[in-house]
Coordinates of C-alpha atoms in Angstrom, one line a residue:
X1 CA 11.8 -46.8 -73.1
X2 CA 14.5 -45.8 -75.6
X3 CA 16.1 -49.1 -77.3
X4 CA 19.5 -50.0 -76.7
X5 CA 21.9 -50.1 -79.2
X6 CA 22.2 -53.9 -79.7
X7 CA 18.2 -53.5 -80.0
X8 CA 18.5 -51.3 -82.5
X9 CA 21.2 -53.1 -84.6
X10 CA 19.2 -56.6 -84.5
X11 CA 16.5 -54.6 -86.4
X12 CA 18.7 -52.9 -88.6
X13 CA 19.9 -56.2 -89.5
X14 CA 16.4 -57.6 -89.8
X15 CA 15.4 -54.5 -91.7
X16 CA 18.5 -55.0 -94.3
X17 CA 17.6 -59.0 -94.7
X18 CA 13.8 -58.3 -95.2
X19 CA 15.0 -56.0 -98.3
X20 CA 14.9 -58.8 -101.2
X21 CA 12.0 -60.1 -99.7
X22 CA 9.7 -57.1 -100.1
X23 CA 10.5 -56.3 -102.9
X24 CA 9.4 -60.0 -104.3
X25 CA 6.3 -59.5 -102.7
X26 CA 5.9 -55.9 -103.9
X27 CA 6.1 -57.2 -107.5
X28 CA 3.0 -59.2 -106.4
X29 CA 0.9 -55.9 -105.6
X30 CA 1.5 -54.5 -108.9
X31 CA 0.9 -57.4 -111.4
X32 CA 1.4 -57.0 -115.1
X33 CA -1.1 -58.6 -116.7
X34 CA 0.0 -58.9 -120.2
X35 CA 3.1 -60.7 -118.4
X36 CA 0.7 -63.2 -116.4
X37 CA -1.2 -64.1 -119.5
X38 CA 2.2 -64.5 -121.4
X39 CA 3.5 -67.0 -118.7
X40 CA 0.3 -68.9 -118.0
X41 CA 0.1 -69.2 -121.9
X42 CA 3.7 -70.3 -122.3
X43 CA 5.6 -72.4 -118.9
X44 CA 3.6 -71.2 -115.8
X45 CA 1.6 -74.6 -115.8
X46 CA 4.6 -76.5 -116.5
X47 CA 7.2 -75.2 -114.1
X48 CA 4.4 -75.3 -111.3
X49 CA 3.9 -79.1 -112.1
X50 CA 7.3 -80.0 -112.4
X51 CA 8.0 -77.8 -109.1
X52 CA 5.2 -79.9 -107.1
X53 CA 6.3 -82.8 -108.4
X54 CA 10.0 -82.7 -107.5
X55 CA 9.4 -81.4 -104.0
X56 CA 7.0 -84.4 -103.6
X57 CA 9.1 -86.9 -104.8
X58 CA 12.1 -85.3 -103.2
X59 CA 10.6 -85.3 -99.3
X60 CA 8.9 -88.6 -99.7
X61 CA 12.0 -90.3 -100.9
X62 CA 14.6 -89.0 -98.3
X63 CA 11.9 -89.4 -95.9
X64 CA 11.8 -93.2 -96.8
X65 CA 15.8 -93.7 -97.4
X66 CA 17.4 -91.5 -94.2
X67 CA 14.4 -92.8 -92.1
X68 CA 15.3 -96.7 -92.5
X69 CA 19.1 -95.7 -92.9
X70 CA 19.1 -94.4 -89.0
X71 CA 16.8 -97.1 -87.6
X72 CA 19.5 -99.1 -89.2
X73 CA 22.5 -98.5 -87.4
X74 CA 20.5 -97.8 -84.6
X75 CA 18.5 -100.7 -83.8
X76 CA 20.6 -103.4 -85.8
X77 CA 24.2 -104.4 -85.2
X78 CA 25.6 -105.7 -88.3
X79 CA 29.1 -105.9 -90.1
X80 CA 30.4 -102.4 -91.2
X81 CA 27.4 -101.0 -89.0
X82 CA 30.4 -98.6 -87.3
X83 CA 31.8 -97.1 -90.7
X84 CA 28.5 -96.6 -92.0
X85 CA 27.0 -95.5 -89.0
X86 CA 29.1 -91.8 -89.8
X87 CA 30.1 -92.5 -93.6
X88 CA 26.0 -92.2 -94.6
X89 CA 26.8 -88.3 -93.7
X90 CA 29.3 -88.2 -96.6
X91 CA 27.1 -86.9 -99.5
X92 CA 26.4 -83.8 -97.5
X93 CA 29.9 -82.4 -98.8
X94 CA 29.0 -82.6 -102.2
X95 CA 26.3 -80.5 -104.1
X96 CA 23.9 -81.9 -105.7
X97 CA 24.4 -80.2 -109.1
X98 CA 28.4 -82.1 -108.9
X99 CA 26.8 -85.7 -108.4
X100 CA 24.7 -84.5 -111.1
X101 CA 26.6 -84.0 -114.0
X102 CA 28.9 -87.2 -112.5
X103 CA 25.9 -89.0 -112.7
X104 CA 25.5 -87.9 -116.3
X105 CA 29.1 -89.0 -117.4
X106 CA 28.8 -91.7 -115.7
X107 CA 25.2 -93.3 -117.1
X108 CA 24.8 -91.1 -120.3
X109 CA 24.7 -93.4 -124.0
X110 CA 28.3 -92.7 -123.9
X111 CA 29.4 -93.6 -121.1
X112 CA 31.3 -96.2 -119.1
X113 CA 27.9 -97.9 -117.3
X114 CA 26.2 -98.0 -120.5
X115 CA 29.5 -99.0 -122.7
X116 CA 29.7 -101.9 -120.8
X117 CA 26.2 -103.2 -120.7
X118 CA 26.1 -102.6 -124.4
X119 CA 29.3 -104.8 -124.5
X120 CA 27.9 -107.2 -122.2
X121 CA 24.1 -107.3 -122.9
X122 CA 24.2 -106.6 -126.9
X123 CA 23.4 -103.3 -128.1
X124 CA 20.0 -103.2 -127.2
X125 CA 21.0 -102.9 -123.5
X126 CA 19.7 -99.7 -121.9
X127 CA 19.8 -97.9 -118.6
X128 CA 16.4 -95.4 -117.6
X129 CA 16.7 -92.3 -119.1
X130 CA 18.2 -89.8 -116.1
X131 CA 16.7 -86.6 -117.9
X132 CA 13.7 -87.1 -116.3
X133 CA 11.3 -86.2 -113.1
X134 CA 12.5 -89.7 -111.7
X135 CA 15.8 -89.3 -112.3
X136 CA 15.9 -85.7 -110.7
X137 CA 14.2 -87.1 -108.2
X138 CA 16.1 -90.1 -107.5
X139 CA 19.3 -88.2 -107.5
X140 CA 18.3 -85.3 -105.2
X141 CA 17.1 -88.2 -103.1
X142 CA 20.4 -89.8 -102.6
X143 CA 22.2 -86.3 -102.2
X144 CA 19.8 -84.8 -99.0
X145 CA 18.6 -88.2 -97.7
X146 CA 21.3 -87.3 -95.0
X147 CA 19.2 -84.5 -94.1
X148 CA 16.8 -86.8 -92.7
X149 CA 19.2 -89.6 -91.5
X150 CA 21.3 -87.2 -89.1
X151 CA 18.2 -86.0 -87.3
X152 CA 16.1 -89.2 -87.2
X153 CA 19.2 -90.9 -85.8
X154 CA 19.5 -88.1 -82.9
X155 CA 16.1 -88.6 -82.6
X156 CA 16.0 -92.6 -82.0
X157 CA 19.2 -92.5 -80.0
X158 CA 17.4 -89.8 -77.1
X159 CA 14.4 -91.7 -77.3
X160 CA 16.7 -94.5 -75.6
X161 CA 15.4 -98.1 -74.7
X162 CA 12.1 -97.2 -72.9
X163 CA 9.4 -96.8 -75.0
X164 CA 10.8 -99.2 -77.4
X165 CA 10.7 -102.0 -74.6
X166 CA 7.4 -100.9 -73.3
X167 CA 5.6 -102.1 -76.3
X168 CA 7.5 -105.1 -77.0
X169 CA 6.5 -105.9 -73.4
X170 CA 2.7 -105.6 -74.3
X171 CA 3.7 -108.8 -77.2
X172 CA 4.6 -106.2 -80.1
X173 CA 7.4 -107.3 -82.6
X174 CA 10.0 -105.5 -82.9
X175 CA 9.4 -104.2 -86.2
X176 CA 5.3 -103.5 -84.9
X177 CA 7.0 -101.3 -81.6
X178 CA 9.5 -99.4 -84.7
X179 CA 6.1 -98.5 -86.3
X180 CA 3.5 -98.1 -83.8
X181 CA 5.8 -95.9 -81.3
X182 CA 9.2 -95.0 -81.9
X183 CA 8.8 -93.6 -85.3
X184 CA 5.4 -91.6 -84.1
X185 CA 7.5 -90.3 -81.4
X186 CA 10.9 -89.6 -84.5
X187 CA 8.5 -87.7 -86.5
X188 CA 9.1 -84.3 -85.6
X189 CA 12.7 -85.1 -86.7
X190 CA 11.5 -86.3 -89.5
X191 CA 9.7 -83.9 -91.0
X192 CA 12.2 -81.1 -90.2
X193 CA 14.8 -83.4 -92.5
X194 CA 12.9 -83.9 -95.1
X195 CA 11.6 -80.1 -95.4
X196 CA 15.1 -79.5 -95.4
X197 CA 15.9 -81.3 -98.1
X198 CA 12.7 -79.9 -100.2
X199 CA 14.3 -76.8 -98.9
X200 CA 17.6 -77.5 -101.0
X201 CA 15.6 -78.8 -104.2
X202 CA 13.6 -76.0 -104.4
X203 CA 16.8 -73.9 -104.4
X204 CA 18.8 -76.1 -107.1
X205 CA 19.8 -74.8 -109.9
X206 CA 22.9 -76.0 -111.4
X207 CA 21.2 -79.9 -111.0
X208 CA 17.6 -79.3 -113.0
X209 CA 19.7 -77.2 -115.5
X210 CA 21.8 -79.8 -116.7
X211 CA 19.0 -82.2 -116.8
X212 CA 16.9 -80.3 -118.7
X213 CA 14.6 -80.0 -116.1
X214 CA 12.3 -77.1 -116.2
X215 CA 11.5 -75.5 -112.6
X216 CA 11.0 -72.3 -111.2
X217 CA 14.7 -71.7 -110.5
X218 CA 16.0 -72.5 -113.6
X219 CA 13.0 -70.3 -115.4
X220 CA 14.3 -67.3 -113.2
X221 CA 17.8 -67.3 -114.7
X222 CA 16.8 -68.7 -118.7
X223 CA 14.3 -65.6 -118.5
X224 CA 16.5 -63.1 -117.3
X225 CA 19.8 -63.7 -118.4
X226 CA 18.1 -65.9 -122.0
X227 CA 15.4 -63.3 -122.8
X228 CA 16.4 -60.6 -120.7
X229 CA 12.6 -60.1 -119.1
X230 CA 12.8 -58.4 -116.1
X231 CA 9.4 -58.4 -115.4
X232 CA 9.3 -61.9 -116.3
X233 CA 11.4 -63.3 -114.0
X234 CA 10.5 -60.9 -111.4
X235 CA 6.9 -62.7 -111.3
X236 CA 8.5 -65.9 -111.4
X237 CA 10.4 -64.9 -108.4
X238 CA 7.1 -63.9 -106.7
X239 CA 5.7 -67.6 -107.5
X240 CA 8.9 -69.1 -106.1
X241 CA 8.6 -66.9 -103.1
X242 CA 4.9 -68.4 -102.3
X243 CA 6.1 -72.3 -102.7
X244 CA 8.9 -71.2 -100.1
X245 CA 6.5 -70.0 -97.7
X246 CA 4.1 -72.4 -98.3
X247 CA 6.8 -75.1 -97.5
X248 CA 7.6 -73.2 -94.4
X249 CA 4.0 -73.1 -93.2
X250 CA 3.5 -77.0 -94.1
X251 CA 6.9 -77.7 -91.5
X252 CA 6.0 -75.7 -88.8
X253 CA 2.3 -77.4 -89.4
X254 CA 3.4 -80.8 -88.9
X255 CA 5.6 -80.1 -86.3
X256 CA 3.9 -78.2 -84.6
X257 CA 1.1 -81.3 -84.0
X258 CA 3.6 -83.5 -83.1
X259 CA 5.8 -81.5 -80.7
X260 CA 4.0 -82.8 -77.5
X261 CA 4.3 -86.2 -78.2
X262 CA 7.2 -87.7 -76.6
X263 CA 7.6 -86.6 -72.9
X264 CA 10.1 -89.5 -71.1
X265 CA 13.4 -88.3 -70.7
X266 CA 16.0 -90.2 -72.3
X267 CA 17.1 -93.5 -70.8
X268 CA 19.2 -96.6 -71.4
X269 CA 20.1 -96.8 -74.8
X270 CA 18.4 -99.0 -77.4
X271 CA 19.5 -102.3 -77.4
X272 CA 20.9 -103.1 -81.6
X273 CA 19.8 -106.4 -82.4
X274 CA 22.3 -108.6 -84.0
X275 CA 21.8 -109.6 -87.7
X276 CA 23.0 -113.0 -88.7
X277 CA 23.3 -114.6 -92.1
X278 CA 21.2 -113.0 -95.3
X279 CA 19.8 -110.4 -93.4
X280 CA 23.6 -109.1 -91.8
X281 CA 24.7 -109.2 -95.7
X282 CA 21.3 -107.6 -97.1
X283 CA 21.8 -104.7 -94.6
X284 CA 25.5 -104.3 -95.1
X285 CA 25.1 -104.4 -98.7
X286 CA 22.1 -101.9 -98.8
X287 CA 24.3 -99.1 -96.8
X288 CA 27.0 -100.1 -99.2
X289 CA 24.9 -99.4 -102.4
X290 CA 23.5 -96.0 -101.1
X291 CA 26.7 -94.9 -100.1
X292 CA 29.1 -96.3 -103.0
X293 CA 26.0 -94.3 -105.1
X294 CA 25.6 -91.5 -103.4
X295 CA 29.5 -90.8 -102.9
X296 CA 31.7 -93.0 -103.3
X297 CA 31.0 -93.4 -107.5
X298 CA 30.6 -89.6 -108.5
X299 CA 33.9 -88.6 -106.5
X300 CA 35.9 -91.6 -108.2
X301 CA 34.3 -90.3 -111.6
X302 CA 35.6 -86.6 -110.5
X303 CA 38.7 -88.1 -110.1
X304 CA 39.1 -90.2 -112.9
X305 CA 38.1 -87.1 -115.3
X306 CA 40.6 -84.8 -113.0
X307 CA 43.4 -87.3 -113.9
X308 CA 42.3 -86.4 -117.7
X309 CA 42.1 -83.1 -117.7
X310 CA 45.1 -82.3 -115.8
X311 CA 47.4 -82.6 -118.8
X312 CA 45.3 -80.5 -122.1
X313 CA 42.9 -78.5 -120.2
X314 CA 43.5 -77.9 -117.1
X315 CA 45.3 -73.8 -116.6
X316 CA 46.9 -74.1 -113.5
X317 CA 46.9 -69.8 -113.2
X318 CA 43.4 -69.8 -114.8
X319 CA 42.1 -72.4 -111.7
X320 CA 44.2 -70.0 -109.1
X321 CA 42.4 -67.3 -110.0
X322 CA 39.3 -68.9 -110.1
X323 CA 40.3 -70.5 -106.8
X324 CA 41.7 -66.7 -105.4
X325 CA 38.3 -65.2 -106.0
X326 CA 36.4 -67.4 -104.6
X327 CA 38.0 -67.9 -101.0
X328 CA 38.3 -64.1 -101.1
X329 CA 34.1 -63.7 -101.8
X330 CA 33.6 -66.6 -99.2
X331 CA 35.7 -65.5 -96.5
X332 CA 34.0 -61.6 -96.6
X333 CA 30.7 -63.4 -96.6
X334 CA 31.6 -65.3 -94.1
X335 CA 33.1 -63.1 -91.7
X336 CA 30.1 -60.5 -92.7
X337 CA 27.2 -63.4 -91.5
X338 CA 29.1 -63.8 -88.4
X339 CA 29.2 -60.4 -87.2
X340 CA 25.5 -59.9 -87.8
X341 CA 24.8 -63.2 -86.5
X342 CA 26.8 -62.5 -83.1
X343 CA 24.8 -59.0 -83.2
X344 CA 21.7 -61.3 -83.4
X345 CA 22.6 -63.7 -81.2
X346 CA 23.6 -61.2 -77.9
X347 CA 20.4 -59.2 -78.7
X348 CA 17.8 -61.8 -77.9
X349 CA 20.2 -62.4 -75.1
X350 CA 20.3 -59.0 -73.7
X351 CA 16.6 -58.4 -74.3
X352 CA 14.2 -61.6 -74.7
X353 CA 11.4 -59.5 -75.4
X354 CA 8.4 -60.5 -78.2
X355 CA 9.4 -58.0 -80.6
X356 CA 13.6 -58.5 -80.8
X357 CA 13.1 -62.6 -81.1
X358 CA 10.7 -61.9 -83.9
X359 CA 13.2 -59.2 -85.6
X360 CA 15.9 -62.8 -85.1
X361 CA 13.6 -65.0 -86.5
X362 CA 13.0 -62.8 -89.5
X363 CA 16.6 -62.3 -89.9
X364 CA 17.4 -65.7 -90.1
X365 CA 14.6 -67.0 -92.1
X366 CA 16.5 -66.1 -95.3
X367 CA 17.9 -70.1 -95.8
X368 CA 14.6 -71.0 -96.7
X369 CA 14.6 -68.7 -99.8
X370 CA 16.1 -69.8 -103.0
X371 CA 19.6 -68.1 -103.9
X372 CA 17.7 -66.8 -107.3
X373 CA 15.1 -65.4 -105.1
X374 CA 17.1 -63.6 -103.2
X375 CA 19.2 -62.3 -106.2
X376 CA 16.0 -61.5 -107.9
X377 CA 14.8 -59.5 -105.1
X378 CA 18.4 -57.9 -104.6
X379 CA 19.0 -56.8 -108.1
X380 CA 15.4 -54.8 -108.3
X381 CA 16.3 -52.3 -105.5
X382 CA 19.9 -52.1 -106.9
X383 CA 19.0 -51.3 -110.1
X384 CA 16.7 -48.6 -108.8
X385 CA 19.0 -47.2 -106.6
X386 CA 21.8 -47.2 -108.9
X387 CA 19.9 -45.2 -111.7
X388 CA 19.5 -42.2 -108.8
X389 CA 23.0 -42.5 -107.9
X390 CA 24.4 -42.6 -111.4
X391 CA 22.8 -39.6 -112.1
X392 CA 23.5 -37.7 -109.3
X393 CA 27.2 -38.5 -109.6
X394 CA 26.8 -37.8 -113.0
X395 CA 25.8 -34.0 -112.3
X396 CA 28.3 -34.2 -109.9
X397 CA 31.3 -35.0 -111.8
X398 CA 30.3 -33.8 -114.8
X399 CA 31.0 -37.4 -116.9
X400 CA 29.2 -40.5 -117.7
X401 CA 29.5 -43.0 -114.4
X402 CA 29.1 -46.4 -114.8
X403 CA 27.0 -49.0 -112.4
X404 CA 27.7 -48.7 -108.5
X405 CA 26.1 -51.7 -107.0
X406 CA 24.5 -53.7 -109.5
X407 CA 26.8 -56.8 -110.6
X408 CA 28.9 -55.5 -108.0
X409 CA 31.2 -57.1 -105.0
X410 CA 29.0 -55.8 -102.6
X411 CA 25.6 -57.7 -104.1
X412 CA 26.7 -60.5 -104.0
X413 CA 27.9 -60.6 -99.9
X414 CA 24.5 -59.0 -99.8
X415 CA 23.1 -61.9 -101.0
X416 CA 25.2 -64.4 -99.3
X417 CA 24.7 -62.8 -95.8
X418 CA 20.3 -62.8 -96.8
X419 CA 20.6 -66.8 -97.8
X420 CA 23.0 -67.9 -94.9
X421 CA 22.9 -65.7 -92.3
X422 CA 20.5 -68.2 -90.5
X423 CA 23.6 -70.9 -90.8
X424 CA 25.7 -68.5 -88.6
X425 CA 23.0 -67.8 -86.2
X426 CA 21.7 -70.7 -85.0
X427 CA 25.0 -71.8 -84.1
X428 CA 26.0 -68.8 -82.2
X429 CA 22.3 -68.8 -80.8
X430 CA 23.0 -72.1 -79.2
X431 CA 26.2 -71.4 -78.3
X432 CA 25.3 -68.1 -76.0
X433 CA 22.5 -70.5 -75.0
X434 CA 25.0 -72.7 -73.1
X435 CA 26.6 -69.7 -71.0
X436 CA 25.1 -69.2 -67.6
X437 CA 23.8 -65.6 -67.3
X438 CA 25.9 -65.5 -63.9
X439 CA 29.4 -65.3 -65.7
X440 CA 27.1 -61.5 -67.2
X441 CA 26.8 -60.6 -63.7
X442 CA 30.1 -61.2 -62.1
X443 CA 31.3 -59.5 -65.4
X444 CA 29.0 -56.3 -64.7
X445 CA 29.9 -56.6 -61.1
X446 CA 33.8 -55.8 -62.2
X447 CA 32.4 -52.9 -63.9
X448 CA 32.3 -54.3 -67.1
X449 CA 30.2 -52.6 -69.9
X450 CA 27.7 -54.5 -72.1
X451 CA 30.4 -54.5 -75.2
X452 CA 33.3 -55.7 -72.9
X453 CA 30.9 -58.6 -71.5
X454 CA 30.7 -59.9 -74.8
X455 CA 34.2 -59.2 -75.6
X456 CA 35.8 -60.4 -72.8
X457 CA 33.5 -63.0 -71.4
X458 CA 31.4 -64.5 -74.5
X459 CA 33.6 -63.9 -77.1
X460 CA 36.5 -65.9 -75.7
X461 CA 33.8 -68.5 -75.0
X462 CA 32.6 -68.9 -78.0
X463 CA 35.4 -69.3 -80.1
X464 CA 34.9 -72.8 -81.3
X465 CA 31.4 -71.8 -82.2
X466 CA 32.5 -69.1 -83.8
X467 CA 34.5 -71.0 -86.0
X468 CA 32.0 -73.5 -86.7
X469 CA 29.9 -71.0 -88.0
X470 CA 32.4 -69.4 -89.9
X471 CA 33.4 -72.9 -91.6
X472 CA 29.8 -73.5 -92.2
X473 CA 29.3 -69.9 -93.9
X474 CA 32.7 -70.4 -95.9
X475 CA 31.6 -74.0 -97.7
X476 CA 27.8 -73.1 -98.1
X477 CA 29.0 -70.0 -100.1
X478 CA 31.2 -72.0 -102.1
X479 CA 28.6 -74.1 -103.2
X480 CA 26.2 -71.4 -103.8
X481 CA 25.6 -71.1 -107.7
X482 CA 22.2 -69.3 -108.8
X483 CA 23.0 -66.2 -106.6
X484 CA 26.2 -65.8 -107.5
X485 CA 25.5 -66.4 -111.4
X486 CA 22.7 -63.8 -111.4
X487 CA 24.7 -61.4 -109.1
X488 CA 28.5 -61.4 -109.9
X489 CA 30.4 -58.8 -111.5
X490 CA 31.2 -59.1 -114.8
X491 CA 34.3 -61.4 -116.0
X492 CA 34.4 -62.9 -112.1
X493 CA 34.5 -66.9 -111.7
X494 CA 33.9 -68.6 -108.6
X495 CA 34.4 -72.4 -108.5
X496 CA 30.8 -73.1 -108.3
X497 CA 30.4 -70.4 -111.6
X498 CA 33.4 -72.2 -113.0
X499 CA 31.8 -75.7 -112.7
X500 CA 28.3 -74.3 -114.5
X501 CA 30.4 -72.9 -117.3
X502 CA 32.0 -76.1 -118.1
X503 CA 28.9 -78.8 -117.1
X504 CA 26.5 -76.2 -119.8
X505 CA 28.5 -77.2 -122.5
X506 CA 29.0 -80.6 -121.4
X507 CA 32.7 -80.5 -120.5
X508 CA 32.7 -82.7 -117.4
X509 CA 36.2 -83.4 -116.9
X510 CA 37.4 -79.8 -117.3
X511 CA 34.7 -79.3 -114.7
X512 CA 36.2 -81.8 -112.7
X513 CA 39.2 -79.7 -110.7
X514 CA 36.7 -77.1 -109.5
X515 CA 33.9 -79.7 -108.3
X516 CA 36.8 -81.4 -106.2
X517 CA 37.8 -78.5 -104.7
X518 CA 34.5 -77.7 -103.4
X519 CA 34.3 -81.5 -102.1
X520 CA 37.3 -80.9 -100.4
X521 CA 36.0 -77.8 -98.5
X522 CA 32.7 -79.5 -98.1
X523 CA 34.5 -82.5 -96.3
X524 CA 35.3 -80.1 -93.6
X525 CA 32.0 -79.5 -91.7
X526 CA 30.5 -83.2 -92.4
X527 CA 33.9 -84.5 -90.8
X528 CA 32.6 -82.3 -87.7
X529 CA 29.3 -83.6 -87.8
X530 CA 30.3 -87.2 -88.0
X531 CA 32.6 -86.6 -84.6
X532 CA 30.3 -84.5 -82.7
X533 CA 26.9 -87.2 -83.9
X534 CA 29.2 -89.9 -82.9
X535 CA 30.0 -88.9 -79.3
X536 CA 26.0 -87.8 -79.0
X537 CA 25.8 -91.4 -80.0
X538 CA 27.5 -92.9 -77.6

């Protein structure tokens, strides 16, 4: 049986993802020793324990934090429980490496948190040093605990009133039923938010650089661009490539065992107990504190040191340039992961067979894999291709060419399409999921093609999903910093670039403008999530 075209494309797709990938794991078949024994000798044991160590710390805690956030508002009813109930979403739009460098302003010996203790307290009056494991951890914490809130919350509200009421029936507290049954039956949820969130540590750069936290990511881009190894950082990549997949195996592990657990459909839903006197203003005040730190205090800081810099530093052509390139890189990227996704997506539709929902899976596993992975395993088989190319044009034209692809345009959407194509798919995925396969057939029966199907019955149909995944796309390329540090063409900002540039040299409120901005953009999709979680809530 010949494949159909869309077959055939969904590979080609799969094919082009899987390219960074192997060759990261073809730097593994041909190890270089004297490389090995120079890293184990130097930062190998280091950046492994530090690696452990922040993923650990990372998925406990914003297993913890989202977990009790969400039973929360679910189970309690308490003053502000509504606002809170959507605004614990909120640190979601910003990335992690802008409320870290707010955080650093903020709480640093010269700043306005210490200042006032000092002014206060005496000078002797100190705050925890932040340039530490446990202040990486504890910030990371606060930024992806929502990770784990939004799902856990979905995951309590389905459950509904049954099971819940079953075992308080049997002469369980409350608080006994919470443990002994509806969080057993929340912890697939669970363990998919916090993966996610050791996901997004794993992949941070621009947060563990400027606290001087050694990790695997941060290695990969002081070793190539610092010392200009190659081979160094190409094994580092290949280290980084195992904790990935070793993250990936320990998710679909755990929920694997625990998919078969809960069976009831959903019923009534649960019934919030009211709060009433210390405990009301203990859990008001608690959703307060994570929220006023996890949001509320960097952005005002942003602010604050936007209102400084507007005046002697900030260049308002410099920041629409800056601003221009950026929108232009991630709207191409964009546009590009859509496409491929909706090629995807009507694939596994058209032809449900084993081997095209393995070449979709595959395709889409690529938001698992650090951005300096990726660029890593993108800049090898550029660079290779590039010295054939050069020469041939070279004999061609008869003059000396310069690079083709490598710190090119074209990398970089590379790149971008490889680390969020998944982002695009999943949405379209569901979305074709939700049309009946009888609108095909009526379509066909017209005399409609395969193409026009999609183009005049799906297509049309699909349109808010479309743009959903084109937002989505859009902000997580914004945000994106190692890739497009390691992969840009020379002498081209983004605002993610532009922030790194200034928070390296310790320049926060020049940084400022550019971190906004992305805040701004980022506000987008969690406004979406908090409307659409909200009606699933109700």
């Amino acid at each position: 049986m010949v494949p159909s075209a869309w077959t055939l494309g969904a590979a080609a797709i799969a094919a082009l993802v899987a390219v960074p990938l192997l060759s990261v794991v073809a730097s593994l078949a041909r190890p270089a020793v004297d490389v090995w024994v120079h890293l184990w000798r130097t930062q190998l044991l280091e950046l492994s324990l530090n690696t452990l160590v922040l993923l650990v710390g990372v998925g406990l805690g914003t297993a913890v934090l989202g977990t009790a956030l969400a039973w929360l508002v679910v189970g309690y009813e308490f003053p502000g429980r509504s606002v809170f109930e959507g605004g614990l979403m909120l640190p979601l739009a910003v990335p992690a490496y802008v409320i870290g460098f707010a955080f650093l302003g903020l709480f640093d010996y010269a700043g306005p948190v210490q200042t006032a203790l000092r002014a206060w307290l005496g000078d002797g009056a100190r705050v925890p040093e932040l340039r530490s494991a446990g202040g990486v951890i504890l910030l990371m914490t606060l930024v992806f605990y929502p990770y784990v809130y939004l799902l856990a919350r979905v995951a309590f509200v389905e459950q509904g009133a049954g099971t819940l009421e079953t075992a308080r029936s049997l002469g369980r507290s409350r608080l006994a039923a919470f443990r002994e049954v509806t969080l057993p039956l929340a912890r697939p949820a669970i363990v998919a938010g916090a993966s996610l969130a050791m996901m997004e540590a794993l992949a941070d750069f621009g947060t563990v650089a400027t606290f001087g936290y050694r990790t695997f990511t941060e290695a990969i881009y002081r070793v190539w661009y610092g010392m200009f190894d190659r081979a160094a950082a190409t094994q580092l990549a290949s280290l980084l490539l195992l904790f990935a997949l070793g993250l990936l195996a320990l998710e679909r592990a755990l929920r694997g065992r625990a998919r078969f657990e809960q069976s009831h459909r959903r019923g009534p839903g649960i019934t919030r107990e009211q709060l009433r006197g210390h405990r009301a203003a203990a859990a008001t005040l608690g959703c307060a504190l994570v929220l006023t730190l996890a949001f509320a205090l960097p952005v005002g800081q942003l602010l604050v040191w936007a209102a400084e810099a507007a005046g002697p530093f900030f260049v308002p052509s410099r920041f629409a340039g800056v601003l221009r390139n950026t929108v232009v890189i991630a709207t191409t990227g964009a546009a590009v992961c859509a496409v491929f996704a909706l090629v995807l997506a009507y694939a596994r539709r058209l032809h449900p067979a084993p081997g095209v929902r393995v070449a979709t899976q595959f395709a889409a596993m690529g938001y698992a894999l650090p951005g300096s992975l990726i660029a890593v395993g993108i800049l090898l088989p550029t660079a290779w291709a590039d010295h054939h190319l050069v020469d041939a044009l070279e004999r061609l034209l008869g003059r000396p060419v310069g690079l083709v692809l490598t710190g090119s345009i074209l990398g970089l959407v590379f790149a971008y399409v490889v680390r969020f194509l998944a982002v695009a798919f999943q949405t379209l995925d569901a979305g074709l999921g939700r049309i009946p396969s009888s609108l095909d057939d009526a379509a066909r029966s017209l005399g409609a093609g395969v193409a026009g199907v999609l183009a005049r019955v799906h297509v049309p149909l699909l349109r808010r999903g479309l743009l959903t995944a084109l937002v989505l796309v859009f902000v997580d390329t914004m945000k994106e910093m190692p890739a497009t540090l390691l992969l840009r063409p020379f002498g081209f900002t983004t605002l993610a670039v532009e922030v790194w540039e200034r928070t390296s040299e310790s320049l926060w409120a020049e940084a400022a403008v550019p971190a906004l901005a992305i805040v701004l953009a980022g506000l987008v999709p969690v406004s979406l999530a908090i409307r659409w979680s909200g009606r699933a809530g109700r």
